[in-house]
Every structure is written in structure tokens, then in C-alpha cells.
């Protein structure tokens, strides 16, 4: 059964690309150690130059027993164009990392490498799920929701999305919220410039009708159009948008949080009194930092492929890599991939049935 | 001379819509008083129900001498559709507010009302500047720049923008940065999902060529593609995008700043020690609040019309209204509108000349 792919003796196997991140393999191995310490149920297949990885792993007590090393000489760099990578990536650590998932020896792949290249290679090697035209990257966005997050997709797999793509993003996002955030009946919204029915682009109005019609059978609630302010709000659990808009929103949000953090530091450095206050408040400030620290929610998940891939920030340090591995482990544990594939197959069947039984029903909102 | 429109005896006249905001006319009159106190060079024409406005104005010492009241019974509400408003708005305070600018008795109009309706009415009554296809809304975005801000446009006047519109946004944004932020040679960037030349939509690559070619003659520098993270950065002074993306980025940024602020409050309410620290740090925290307070940078400016309109937040209180009036006053003082119109006319001439002399030159980047 596919469900057991990459599972050995009660533990889950995560395939980790040690190369291609901004901080090199040392940061990745340090992140693996953090995760290994916290969770005895994870095993790792680590991809990169064998001698270097062996040296890094053997320096850390007990880690060698938990890691298989797969030698790969080549590295996909941040500057490589995806179109070139798909022609020349064989032999790179990124290719090898995906290969472990493709062959079923690992459940989830994790990489800090070049996003565009990782997506292109993932599509090439893992292939898209039947009926999926455009895979998406989903992230967890800090919000006022009880779970602490909203799922947002697509944040940059593809700069285009037509109404059918947006419908699939809604289905996949709901599935991710169900398995990743433990929400039984996720609330899904479609990103627009206003919540009123008449606002926005024509393709959004068409997508809205499709998503509203699919919500019931697919086990989620459709709440309508949502706005940029809802990313941090509690009106929805899943926000659906095209990859262009989602990518810009993501980087805008990260930038704004960083700016406010910088202003906060400056405010506290302002006077002797405030520096003393900062000392007293150090625990609270650390708590705050932890809540807004992008490293703690590190990991975009590639959805719509035959296999799960977690993309970590390129600049991830040990804490960031460990967060990405934790997410990969959670998704492996919940059997997320098989559930998602089953949902999409079921939806495709239902859509086909509806088209056969009542050709005009799909247009009702 | 148009430059002197709305200027009487050394002072500038601002036309203010007292109605249509979420907090009603009392908040608007309170904002007018704040501005009147701070600056003796502003006079006001205030639009709305005469009896109510007179009562509110006469309650405040000295204000009656600075305000002319123009009676208008009707109110454009937040729920009115722009398409309906342009048929039925005559007799509303919003219509009357724009009328004062149209007739030259005021230099700038300020309204807290429905954005879509205000833009539709502004286009209808003030008319677009020659050669401008789509007016834009520009805002000041808090950033690490020495001026403290970036100019961002369009944030929602129109959900579409073709390459020529984006070129005009670049010209108008540069003009705003020159007059509003006092930058001699603003740096302009085009918003995209990555800074590399090959990334993004085709129309963005085309717009990039037009903007790069126009930069020299128009007196600004073109820095290339910028990303969502650059809103708060110091790489550029003007960020150009379409109104759909800009609107979502704006609301995302506002939401994120609010979330971090909420987390900060929670962090300080966390323990007795941190509450004590917050007391000690109260000056620093207030300074911080002031820097990230959206009320302090309240005012989207409508660009590309025969007259300047400042759109205040619908939920603006006295502080917010006063900030919008201050911005209106600055723009009036700098003669912004005439300079912008002259720039656009000059650019249109140069483009026509270039097209005549060397038909293929426009394609160079």
C-alpha cells in the first residue's frame, strides 16, 4: 500500500537535500540533529557529497545511526534557471532527494534549494496527480485562528491560475488544513480586492461558482471572497489565490513583520529607561519573537504531485530546517498524500457524474 | 493661473467631505479642527447637511471663521455601487466636495467615503488628464528609506493595468515622490515575483522596457523588478503595480502590522514583570505605536485627474482625518498638480517625437 511508502519499523523516513541552501550542509545537518533529538520516530536519507556529509554527521553523537547518506556530486544553485535544471540536474543532490520519494523509500522530501528548480524537478520526476494541471505551493500564515494559522496557496508555483486551477487549489488547501491543522471542516475563501460579489476579475467570479458548488461534496465550507486583511484574521482557514498574487502577498507580509520588528528594537534602544525595561521584559519579548519568527513556520508544501515535497527557506538555519522536517513528519504521519490523492480522484469522478447527469448544474452558486 | 486655484490671500483652500465615513461628520470636524490649530494657512470648504455641520463647527472655538459650509443632503454610503453612484450622486456631499475643486475654489478634495464611488465620481467630474487611460491611487508605505516611506501605486483604482498604464504610473509616482517626499531623482521599481529579468508575466517585461526608456527624460532612475519585501526596504522610492496586486499587498501589510501589534500587546500582558516593564517602556512603546499607526499616514492620492483628490480611510478618526488634510495641504503647497500635468504632457510629446524620429527605439531596455 502506498500509505506505507517510506515507513520502516514504526518510523517514517524523510529524504533531505543537504545542499543548495544559503548556509550549506552544516546548517542542514544541525537541523536534522535537532529533529532527531526531538523525535525518535524519524529516520533520514541525506543527499549530497558523501565524504563531507559523513564528516558532518559523525561529529554529532548518535546521528549516524539515524541517517543513510546518498552520494550526489552536483548542486542546483539559487541562480540556475528551472528550464536549464530539468535538462542537467541528474546527479545533483536535489534530483537524488526526489528520487528517494519517487522510489518509495521515503515519504516526504525536504530541500532548502532553488524554489523554481525544485518545483520543475518535482513535476518532472514525481509527475502531477491525475487531473491536476498546475501544482501549488501552500504555506501556513500566522493568524488569529485557534490553530494559529491560515493555509495560503498558491504562493508561487505558477504565476497563472485559471478557474479550474483555483478550484483545485481550494480542494488541495482544504485537504492540507484537514491533515496539517486538524480541522474537520475547513473554511475556504477566494482572495479578491473586496468581499462584495460584484468586485474583482471575471475569472474570480467564475472560480467562485465552481468552488461554491464543490464545497459540500468535498467536505469544506466556502465563505466567499476574502481580502488581504484576512490573511491574519479568523474568518477563514484556507485562502486561495494565483501564484503571482500569493507570492507578492507572502513577501509583503514577511517584510512588514520584519519592519515592525526593527522598529521595536529601535524603540527599545531609545533610552536607558527603555533598555532597562527591555531587560525586564526579556521573556515576553522572546515569546513575541518566537511567534513572529518566520523560521518557526518554515516550509512551503508542494501540492498536486505524486509525493509530498517540503520547500524550506533558502536562508534556513538549524531551527528553520528542523521546522521544515517537523512539518514533513506531520504530513507523513497523517497519511496526507494518500488522502489528498483520494479526495482529488473522488472530486474528478463527481464532476464527471454531474456533467453527465445535469450538464448545466455546475453553474449554480 | 491654475497654480493659484483655491488659493486665497496666502492660504490654501481644502474641500472636505464631512459625510460618508464610518464615524460620521463629528470625527471629520474634529480632524479639521486639529489641522486648523496646527496650520493657520489652511481654509476649508466643508460639505454636508448645513444645520448639522454648523452645530458641530460652532461648538469649536474659532473654527467657524476658517470654514465655509456647502449644504448637501445626500450621502454616498459604503454600500453604494460606483456604477449606481455616477447616475445618482448629484446633491451628495461627495459630489459637492469635488465640485469645489472642479470650479477652482479649492485646490485639493478630501473624503473618507466609499473609494470606488469617489474614484468614479472624480473621473466623471474632474476628468482624466490628457493621455491618461487609467488614473491610479498612490499611498505612502512605511519603509527603511531616509524619507521613511515608499510611494506605492496603484493600490486599487483599477484592477487592470496594461504596459502603458504601468508606464504612466511610473511617471506619476515619480512626480509624487518628487513633490510629496522631496526626492530630486526618485528610484522607481516594477513589482514582480522575482528580480531576475526572465521572471514574471509577459506584460511586465514589456512595461519594464517602456519604463526604462522613459526614465532618463522623465528625471527618475529605473532600478528594475522589485519584490514584495521591497515595500519596506530602501532599494526604491516608487513601486509600480496594477491595482489588484497593489490593493491586496496594502491590506496584507496593514493586517500583518496589526497582528504583530496584537502579539506585542499579548506578550506584555503576559506576566507581572513584563507589565512593569511595559510601564517603564511606555515612551518607547508609544513612539513605536506612532511609527506603525496607519492613521498617521492616512491618505491615498488619486493621480491622473484634472485636480487632486485625497482618499482618507473610511474608519479614520480625528487623527486620521487630520493626517489626510495635512497631506492635501502639502500637495497644494508644492503645486504638485500642475507639475504632474506638465510632466505627463512633456512625456507624451517626447514619446510622439521618438516615435516619429526612430520608430524602433522604444524597444531598447
Tab-separated table of C-alpha atoms in Angstrom, chain A residues 165-362:
chain	number	residue	atom	x	y	z
A	165	UNK	CA	-6.784	25.644	-11.107
A	166	UNK	CA	-8.298	27.821	-8.373
A	167	UNK	CA	-10.930	25.139	-7.731
A	168	UNK	CA	-8.190	22.530	-7.341
A	169	UNK	CA	-6.237	24.844	-5.026
A	170	UNK	CA	-9.388	25.062	-2.878
A	171	UNK	CA	-9.671	21.252	-2.748
A	172	UNK	CA	-5.969	20.737	-2.024
A	173	UNK	CA	-5.845	23.556	0.518
A	174	UNK	CA	-8.862	22.147	2.366
A	175	UNK	CA	-7.173	18.743	2.445
A	176	UNK	CA	-3.961	20.295	3.812
A	177	UNK	CA	-5.917	22.191	6.512
A	178	UNK	CA	-7.707	18.965	7.453
A	179	UNK	CA	-4.470	16.957	7.816
A	180	UNK	CA	-1.943	19.644	8.703
A	181	UNK	CA	-4.080	21.733	11.093
A	182	UNK	CA	-6.555	19.032	12.188
A	183	UNK	CA	-9.663	20.949	11.064
A	184	UNK	CA	-12.603	18.715	10.259
A	185	UNK	CA	-14.460	21.153	8.009
A	186	UNK	CA	-12.114	23.912	6.847
A	187	UNK	CA	-13.497	27.291	5.771
A	188	UNK	CA	-12.193	28.286	2.350
A	189	UNK	CA	-12.088	31.813	0.864
A	190	UNK	CA	-11.028	33.220	-2.509
A	191	UNK	CA	-8.682	36.241	-2.425
A	192	UNK	CA	-10.043	39.373	-4.081
A	193	UNK	CA	-9.924	43.167	-3.737
A	194	UNK	CA	-13.248	43.265	-1.881
A	195	UNK	CA	-15.770	40.897	-0.356
A	196	UNK	CA	-18.710	42.107	-2.452
A	197	UNK	CA	-19.976	39.730	-5.144
A	198	UNK	CA	-19.568	42.272	-7.938
A	199	UNK	CA	-15.905	43.061	-7.297
A	200	UNK	CA	-12.798	41.724	-8.977
A	201	UNK	CA	-11.748	39.972	-12.150
A	202	UNK	CA	-14.139	37.886	-14.227
A	203	UNK	CA	-12.132	34.680	-13.724
A	204	UNK	CA	-12.524	35.080	-9.948
A	205	UNK	CA	-16.297	35.258	-10.235
A	206	UNK	CA	-16.258	32.088	-12.355
A	207	UNK	CA	-13.908	30.320	-9.936
A	208	UNK	CA	-16.164	31.336	-7.054
A	209	UNK	CA	-19.097	29.498	-8.629
A	210	UNK	CA	-17.054	26.335	-9.137
A	211	UNK	CA	-15.676	26.371	-5.581
A	212	UNK	CA	-19.092	27.033	-4.019
A	213	UNK	CA	-20.560	24.091	-5.952
A	214	UNK	CA	-17.715	21.755	-4.932
A	215	UNK	CA	-17.650	22.699	-1.227
A	216	UNK	CA	-20.415	20.400	0.060
A	217	UNK	CA	-19.294	17.150	-1.595
A	218	UNK	CA	-15.634	17.893	-0.774
A	219	UNK	CA	-16.293	18.499	2.928
A	220	UNK	CA	-15.389	22.174	3.295
A	221	UNK	CA	-17.315	25.441	3.697
A	222	UNK	CA	-16.936	28.196	1.135
A	223	UNK	CA	-17.116	31.644	2.801
A	224	UNK	CA	-16.826	33.792	-0.356
A	225	UNK	CA	-14.300	36.442	-1.334
A	226	UNK	CA	-11.707	37.422	1.264
A	227	UNK	CA	-9.234	40.336	1.312
A	228	UNK	CA	-5.566	40.888	2.126
A	229	UNK	CA	-6.513	41.695	5.730
A	230	UNK	CA	-7.944	38.190	6.164
A	231	UNK	CA	-4.522	36.515	5.959
A	232	UNK	CA	-4.039	37.283	9.650
A	233	UNK	CA	-7.741	37.092	10.568
A	234	UNK	CA	-10.034	34.333	11.774
A	235	UNK	CA	-12.720	34.383	9.040
A	236	UNK	CA	-11.186	31.511	7.058
A	237	UNK	CA	-8.764	28.608	7.294
A	238	UNK	CA	-7.721	28.407	3.647
A	239	UNK	CA	-7.071	31.351	1.290
A	240	UNK	CA	-6.948	30.555	-2.411
A	241	UNK	CA	-5.147	32.779	-4.945
A	242	UNK	CA	-2.910	32.618	-8.013
A	243	UNK	CA	0.846	32.236	-7.532
A	244	UNK	CA	1.683	35.788	-8.625
A	245	UNK	CA	-0.584	37.462	-6.081
A	246	UNK	CA	0.194	34.895	-3.374
A	247	UNK	CA	3.934	35.290	-3.772
A	248	UNK	CA	3.756	39.075	-3.530
A	249	UNK	CA	1.424	38.898	-0.511
A	250	UNK	CA	3.778	36.442	1.236
A	251	UNK	CA	6.849	38.613	0.714
A	252	UNK	CA	4.889	41.748	1.678
A	253	UNK	CA	3.760	40.126	4.927
A	254	UNK	CA	7.263	38.905	5.780
A	255	UNK	CA	8.696	42.335	5.016
A	256	UNK	CA	6.122	44.156	7.121
A	257	UNK	CA	6.676	41.860	10.107
A	258	UNK	CA	10.426	42.452	9.789
A	259	UNK	CA	9.938	46.241	9.636
A	260	UNK	CA	7.769	46.280	12.758
A	261	UNK	CA	10.366	44.082	14.499
A	262	UNK	CA	13.133	46.533	13.514
A	263	UNK	CA	11.068	49.484	14.766
A	264	UNK	CA	10.515	47.601	18.024
A	265	UNK	CA	14.246	47.083	18.505
A	266	UNK	CA	14.912	50.765	17.786
A	267	UNK	CA	12.172	51.798	20.215
A	268	UNK	CA	13.747	49.768	22.997
A	269	UNK	CA	17.259	51.005	22.261
A	270	UNK	CA	15.941	54.526	22.584
A	271	UNK	CA	16.697	55.435	26.212
A	272	UNK	CA	18.331	53.984	29.317
A	273	UNK	CA	14.897	53.521	30.830
A	274	UNK	CA	13.620	51.570	27.864
A	275	UNK	CA	16.773	49.440	27.737
A	276	UNK	CA	16.196	48.548	31.369
A	277	UNK	CA	12.567	47.803	30.563
A	278	UNK	CA	13.665	45.543	27.725
A	279	UNK	CA	15.823	43.588	30.196
A	280	UNK	CA	12.830	43.121	32.488
A	281	UNK	CA	10.622	42.125	29.566
A	282	UNK	CA	13.156	39.796	28.016
A	283	UNK	CA	10.973	36.681	28.444
A	284	UNK	CA	7.955	38.380	26.914
A	285	UNK	CA	9.988	39.767	24.044
A	286	UNK	CA	11.463	36.344	23.354
A	287	UNK	CA	7.969	34.877	23.346
A	288	UNK	CA	6.925	37.527	20.850
A	289	UNK	CA	9.966	36.908	18.690
A	290	UNK	CA	9.146	33.224	18.653
A	291	UNK	CA	5.602	33.926	17.492
A	292	UNK	CA	6.637	36.134	14.606
A	293	UNK	CA	9.843	34.268	13.750
A	294	UNK	CA	9.467	33.050	10.168
A	295	UNK	CA	11.884	30.204	10.926
A	296	UNK	CA	9.287	28.583	13.183
A	297	UNK	CA	6.783	28.177	10.372
A	298	UNK	CA	9.303	27.269	7.747
A	299	UNK	CA	8.046	25.134	4.930
A	300	UNK	CA	6.047	25.546	1.764
A	301	UNK	CA	4.349	22.302	0.753
A	302	UNK	CA	4.145	21.360	-2.934
A	303	UNK	CA	0.635	20.061	-3.612
A	304	UNK	CA	-0.718	18.181	-6.619
A	305	UNK	CA	2.180	15.770	-7.197
A	306	UNK	CA	2.682	12.028	-6.706
A	307	UNK	CA	4.577	12.596	-3.490
A	308	UNK	CA	4.971	15.352	-0.928
A	309	UNK	CA	7.786	17.915	-1.122
A	310	UNK	CA	8.511	20.491	1.584
A	311	UNK	CA	10.420	23.578	0.457
A	312	UNK	CA	12.374	25.215	3.269
A	313	UNK	CA	13.570	28.847	3.084
A	314	UNK	CA	16.907	29.133	1.282
A	315	UNK	CA	18.327	31.007	4.261
A	316	UNK	CA	17.068	28.481	6.843
A	317	UNK	CA	19.378	27.800	9.780
A	318	UNK	CA	19.185	24.721	12.038
A	319	UNK	CA	15.920	25.961	13.615
A	320	UNK	CA	14.377	26.579	10.198
A	321	UNK	CA	15.452	23.219	8.755
A	322	UNK	CA	14.135	21.471	11.852
A	323	UNK	CA	10.758	23.222	11.457
A	324	UNK	CA	10.558	22.069	7.825
A	325	UNK	CA	11.385	18.483	8.856
A	326	UNK	CA	8.749	18.619	11.601
A	327	UNK	CA	6.142	19.646	9.031
A	328	UNK	CA	7.274	16.858	6.695
A	329	UNK	CA	6.963	14.355	9.543
A	330	UNK	CA	3.447	15.543	10.487
A	331	UNK	CA	2.297	15.179	6.904
A	332	UNK	CA	3.880	11.722	6.651
A	333	UNK	CA	2.231	10.617	9.913
A	334	UNK	CA	-1.244	11.764	8.870
A	335	UNK	CA	-1.073	9.876	5.573
A	336	UNK	CA	-1.752	13.253	3.978
A	337	UNK	CA	-0.611	12.388	0.494
A	338	UNK	CA	-2.938	9.416	0.001
A	339	UNK	CA	-5.887	11.277	1.467
A	340	UNK	CA	-5.292	14.226	-0.854
A	341	UNK	CA	-4.988	11.975	-3.906
A	342	UNK	CA	-8.202	10.156	-2.925
A	343	UNK	CA	-10.089	13.463	-2.490
A	344	UNK	CA	-8.996	14.746	-5.884
A	345	UNK	CA	-9.921	11.454	-7.589
A	346	UNK	CA	-13.334	11.478	-5.897
A	347	UNK	CA	-13.923	15.106	-6.919
A	348	UNK	CA	-12.994	14.336	-10.509
A	349	UNK	CA	-15.491	11.423	-10.506
A	350	UNK	CA	-18.251	13.571	-9.011
A	351	UNK	CA	-17.609	16.339	-11.504
A	352	UNK	CA	-17.805	13.812	-14.328
A	353	UNK	CA	-21.074	12.392	-12.900
A	354	UNK	CA	-22.575	15.855	-12.540
A	355	UNK	CA	-21.586	16.767	-16.093
A	356	UNK	CA	-23.281	13.561	-17.305
A	357	UNK	CA	-26.499	13.844	-15.205
A	358	UNK	CA	-27.176	17.570	-15.381
A	359	UNK	CA	-24.995	19.473	-17.793
A	360	UNK	CA	-25.929	22.941	-16.512
A	361	UNK	CA	-25.795	22.297	-12.761
A	362	UNK	CA	-22.198	23.378	-12.343
